[in-house]
Amino acid sequence: MQRLAPALREDNVPLDLISLIETILAATKEISFRVSQGHLSDSMGSTLDENIQGEVQKKLDVVANELFKDILLESGFVKAVSSEEEDTSVAGDEDGKYIVSFDPLDGSSNIDINSLIGTIFSIHQAPTDMAASNPDMFKQSGNHQVCAGYVLYGPSTTLVMTTGSGTHFYVLDRTHGGYLLVERNLQVPEDTQEFAINMSNQRFWQQPMQSYISDLLAGDTGPRGKNFNMRWIAAMVGDIHRVLTRGGIFTYPADNRNPEKPYKLRLMYEANPMSFLIEQAGGLAMTSQGRIMDIAPTDIHQRVEVIMGSKNEVEACLAYYK
């Protein structure tokens, strides 16, 4: 098994980007330790505060966000950072070559039940013609990502990452404290019999998604002619990890509960990095209207519809919208 830096050099990743990735992963090792301590530390439960999304913050949300923000801003590699937990972007080094967007703790509702949670990150090159304090530098489409990945805090701490040369799978080796490459070029199977969706929202979906899911539930007696299993972890990192390792379709579709907020997942912190990983593994990452990574962001906290996973199943789902 190969260590992280040699594996990245094999993909011709620039040394300064390797250094930035290693900085990010240093923060994930600390978060992994805090998560593993569970109730033995004073980091369980909720705070009395809400984040910019209007969601009640868990104590570990706050800890993870501060860890990421501090270690990145002190590194000298980044011009600015943007977090799901921050109102706006935070300026770093004016000469930094990169900007980093991150969801410090995805699936935080799972913290107190000791279920899967993770960290998602995305790296773009920093525009040279904007000040470090200007959040508009983050309004880049997912096509311009130079690296994306997530760390899943489960029975083992796993890293799945791409720099544009395939999606690779690493595991944190606690004997020496580093991530080791265990599988290169993950490939999402083109066909699947698994789907992941929050069924409690079914009554709010648009009709095409209603019809698609109904046909899946009909199994071998319906128009699809085969049985499907539903899987739902309530943490995007967990559901996408399953899709990457054994196939499936993951979707968080538009709904009509609140016409002003028809979407759930964040473009910069969740949809774009996961789309990069899925596409590099041969899958598709779409909305009902087009490719996720083609979307030009209008706001750093923009939300989008998500339909991603096994190529043939995503295409089958999209056919209902035509």
GROMACS .gro file of C-alpha atoms in nm, residues 4-179:
model
  176
    4LEU     CA    1  -0.049   0.960   0.028
    5ALA     CA    2   0.225   1.186  -0.107
    6PRO     CA    3   0.384   0.930  -0.345
    7ALA     CA    4   0.035   0.834  -0.469
    8LEU     CA    5  -0.041   1.200  -0.547
    9ARG     CA    6   0.296   1.252  -0.716
   10GLU     CA    7   0.214   0.954  -0.939
   11ASP     CA    8  -0.088   1.155  -1.057
   12ASN     CA    9   0.138   1.457  -1.125
   13VAL     CA   10  -0.022   1.668  -0.853
   14PRO     CA   11   0.177   1.990  -0.789
   15LEU     CA   12   0.378   1.996  -0.468
   16ASP     CA   13   0.194   2.298  -0.326
   17LEU     CA   14  -0.141   2.124  -0.379
   18ILE     CA   15  -0.004   1.810  -0.210
   19SER     CA   16   0.097   2.026   0.086
   20LEU     CA   17  -0.251   2.179   0.103
   21ILE     CA   18  -0.416   1.835   0.089
   22GLU     CA   19  -0.192   1.713   0.370
   23THR     CA   20  -0.292   2.020   0.573
   24ILE     CA   21  -0.661   1.940   0.525
   25LEU     CA   22  -0.604   1.578   0.623
   26ALA     CA   23  -0.421   1.683   0.940
   27ALA     CA   24  -0.748   1.842   1.052
   28THR     CA   25  -0.944   1.527   0.966
   29LYS     CA   26  -0.716   1.317   1.187
   30GLU     CA   27  -0.797   1.541   1.483
   31ILE     CA   28  -1.170   1.525   1.404
   32SER     CA   29  -1.147   1.146   1.372
   33PHE     CA   30  -1.000   1.131   1.722
   34ARG     CA   31  -1.270   1.360   1.866
   35VAL     CA   32  -1.543   1.150   1.701
   36SER     CA   33  -1.392   0.825   1.833
   37GLN     CA   34  -1.395   0.964   2.189
   38GLY     CA   35  -1.773   1.008   2.173
   39HIS     CA   36  -1.924   1.073   2.514
   40LEU     CA   37  -1.581   1.052   2.677
   41SER     CA   38  -1.518   1.407   2.554
   42ASP     CA   39  -1.729   1.718   2.606
   43SER     CA   40  -1.818   1.744   2.237
   44MET     CA   41  -2.150   1.560   2.214
   45GLY     CA   42  -2.494   1.717   2.194
   46SER     CA   43  -2.618   2.044   2.046
   47THR     CA   44  -2.526   2.407   2.103
   48LEU     CA   45  -2.781   2.683   2.150
   49ASP     CA   46  -2.683   2.837   1.815
   50GLU     CA   47  -2.790   2.801   1.452
   51ASN     CA   48  -2.561   2.817   1.148
   52ILE     CA   49  -2.618   3.033   0.839
   53GLN     CA   50  -2.844   2.756   0.704
   54GLY     CA   51  -3.081   2.795   1.001
   55GLU     CA   52  -2.982   2.454   1.140
   56VAL     CA   53  -2.906   2.387   1.505
   57GLN     CA   54  -2.533   2.326   1.540
   58LYS     CA   55  -2.390   2.024   1.715
   59LYS     CA   56  -2.088   2.083   1.940
   60LEU     CA   57  -1.873   1.877   1.704
   61ASP     CA   58  -1.991   2.093   1.410
   62VAL     CA   59  -1.838   2.395   1.582
   63VAL     CA   60  -1.519   2.212   1.684
   64ALA     CA   61  -1.465   2.070   1.336
   65ASN     CA   62  -1.531   2.404   1.169
   66GLU     CA   63  -1.283   2.588   1.390
   67LEU     CA   64  -1.019   2.318   1.337
   68PHE     CA   65  -1.050   2.339   0.960
   69LYS     CA   66  -1.062   2.715   0.948
   70ASP     CA   67  -0.763   2.766   1.178
   71ILE     CA   68  -0.534   2.508   1.021
   72LEU     CA   69  -0.609   2.625   0.666
   73LEU     CA   70  -0.574   2.996   0.737
   74GLU     CA   71  -0.246   2.940   0.921
   75SER     CA   72  -0.102   2.728   0.638
   76GLY     CA   73  -0.030   3.012   0.395
   77PHE     CA   74  -0.158   2.799   0.106
   78VAL     CA   75  -0.510   2.944   0.086
   79LYS     CA   76  -0.638   3.283  -0.018
   80ALA     CA   77  -0.971   3.223   0.152
   81VAL     CA   78  -1.196   2.950   0.290
   82SER     CA   79  -1.571   2.902   0.275
   83SER     CA   80  -1.759   2.679   0.515
   84GLU     CA   81  -2.116   2.561   0.541
   85GLU     CA   82  -2.102   2.686   0.902
   86GLU     CA   83  -1.985   3.042   0.822
   87ASP     CA   84  -2.199   3.338   0.713
   88THR     CA   85  -1.953   3.430   0.439
   89SER     CA   86  -1.603   3.341   0.321
   90VAL     CA   87  -1.304   3.405   0.549
   91ALA     CA   88  -0.993   3.574   0.410
   92GLY     CA   89  -0.654   3.406   0.429
   93ASP     CA   90  -0.322   3.489   0.262
   94GLU     CA   91  -0.349   3.740  -0.026
   95ASP     CA   92  -0.082   3.540  -0.209
   96GLY     CA   93  -0.246   3.202  -0.151
   97LYS     CA   94  -0.288   2.995  -0.468
   98TYR     CA   95  -0.602   2.807  -0.365
   99ILE     CA   96  -0.946   2.852  -0.211
  100VAL     CA   97  -1.110   2.574  -0.009
  101SER     CA   98  -1.479   2.506   0.048
  102PHE     CA   99  -1.579   2.252   0.311
  103ASP     CA  100  -1.858   2.092   0.506
  104PRO     CA  101  -1.669   2.020   0.830
  105LEU     CA  102  -1.912   1.756   0.956
  106ASP     CA  103  -2.168   1.617   0.714
  107GLY     CA  104  -2.450   1.415   0.870
  108SER     CA  105  -2.414   1.574   1.211
  109SER     CA  106  -2.763   1.455   1.309
  110ASN     CA  107  -2.596   1.112   1.335
  111ILE     CA  108  -2.337   1.223   1.593
  112ASP     CA  109  -2.530   1.138   1.907
  113ILE     CA  110  -2.635   0.793   1.780
  114ASN     CA  111  -2.278   0.693   1.687
  115SER     CA  112  -2.363   0.657   1.319
  116LEU     CA  113  -2.174   0.760   1.004
  117ILE     CA  114  -2.056   1.119   0.964
  118GLY     CA  115  -1.785   1.275   0.753
  119THR     CA  116  -1.603   1.578   0.614
  120ILE     CA  117  -1.637   1.700   0.254
  121PHE     CA  118  -1.393   1.939   0.087
  122SER     CA  119  -1.339   2.107  -0.250
  123ILE     CA  120  -1.036   2.299  -0.379
  124HIS     CA  121  -1.026   2.558  -0.658
  125GLN     CA  122  -0.745   2.777  -0.778
  126ALA     CA  123  -0.773   3.129  -0.638
  127PRO     CA  124  -0.841   3.412  -0.885
  128THR     CA  125  -0.549   3.653  -0.888
  129ASP     CA  126  -0.762   3.960  -0.962
  130MET     CA  127  -0.976   3.948  -0.647
  131ALA     CA  128  -0.901   4.041  -0.287
  132ALA     CA  129  -0.889   3.763  -0.030
  133SER     CA  130  -1.194   3.917   0.139
  134ASN     CA  131  -1.411   3.891  -0.173
  135PRO     CA  132  -1.651   3.594  -0.152
  136ASP     CA  133  -1.720   3.620  -0.526
  137MET     CA  134  -1.400   3.424  -0.594
  138PHE     CA  135  -1.592   3.114  -0.480
  139LYS     CA  136  -1.850   3.153  -0.756
  140GLN     CA  137  -1.677   2.902  -0.982
  141SER     CA  138  -1.843   2.602  -1.139
  142GLY     CA  139  -1.750   2.253  -1.027
  143ASN     CA  140  -1.566   2.205  -1.358
  144HIS     CA  141  -1.285   2.420  -1.216
  145GLN     CA  142  -1.218   2.204  -0.908
  146VAL     CA  143  -0.857   2.085  -0.881
  147CYS     CA  144  -0.931   1.845  -0.596
  148ALA     CA  145  -1.233   1.711  -0.412
  149GLY     CA  146  -1.280   1.449  -0.148
  150TYR     CA  147  -1.443   1.333   0.170
  151VAL     CA  148  -1.332   1.161   0.487
  152LEU     CA  149  -1.574   0.910   0.636
  153TYR     CA  150  -1.552   0.853   1.012
  154GLY     CA  151  -1.671   0.494   1.043
  155PRO     CA  152  -1.524   0.166   1.170
  156SER     CA  153  -1.216   0.284   0.982
  157THR     CA  154  -1.139   0.643   0.884
  158THR     CA  155  -1.147   0.644   0.505
  159LEU     CA  156  -1.055   0.909   0.250
  160VAL     CA  157  -1.196   0.914  -0.103
  161MET     CA  158  -1.038   1.179  -0.321
  162THR     CA  159  -0.977   1.291  -0.677
  163THR     CA  160  -0.741   1.542  -0.834
  164GLY     CA  161  -0.883   1.477  -1.180
  165SER     CA  162  -0.697   1.152  -1.249
  166GLY     CA  163  -0.951   0.905  -1.115
  167THR     CA  164  -1.118   0.855  -0.778
  168HIS     CA  165  -0.895   0.683  -0.523
  169PHE     CA  166  -0.963   0.520  -0.186
  170TYR     CA  167  -0.736   0.564   0.119
  171VAL     CA  168  -0.755   0.441   0.479
  172LEU     CA  169  -0.602   0.610   0.785
  173ASP     CA  170  -0.337   0.379   0.931
  174ARG     CA  171  -0.332   0.467   1.300
  175THR     CA  172  -0.002   0.283   1.353
  176HIS     CA  173   0.189   0.560   1.176
  177GLY     CA  174  -0.080   0.830   1.150
  178GLY     CA  175  -0.098   0.855   0.772
  179TYR     CA  176  -0.344   0.775   0.495
   0.00000   0.00000   0.00000
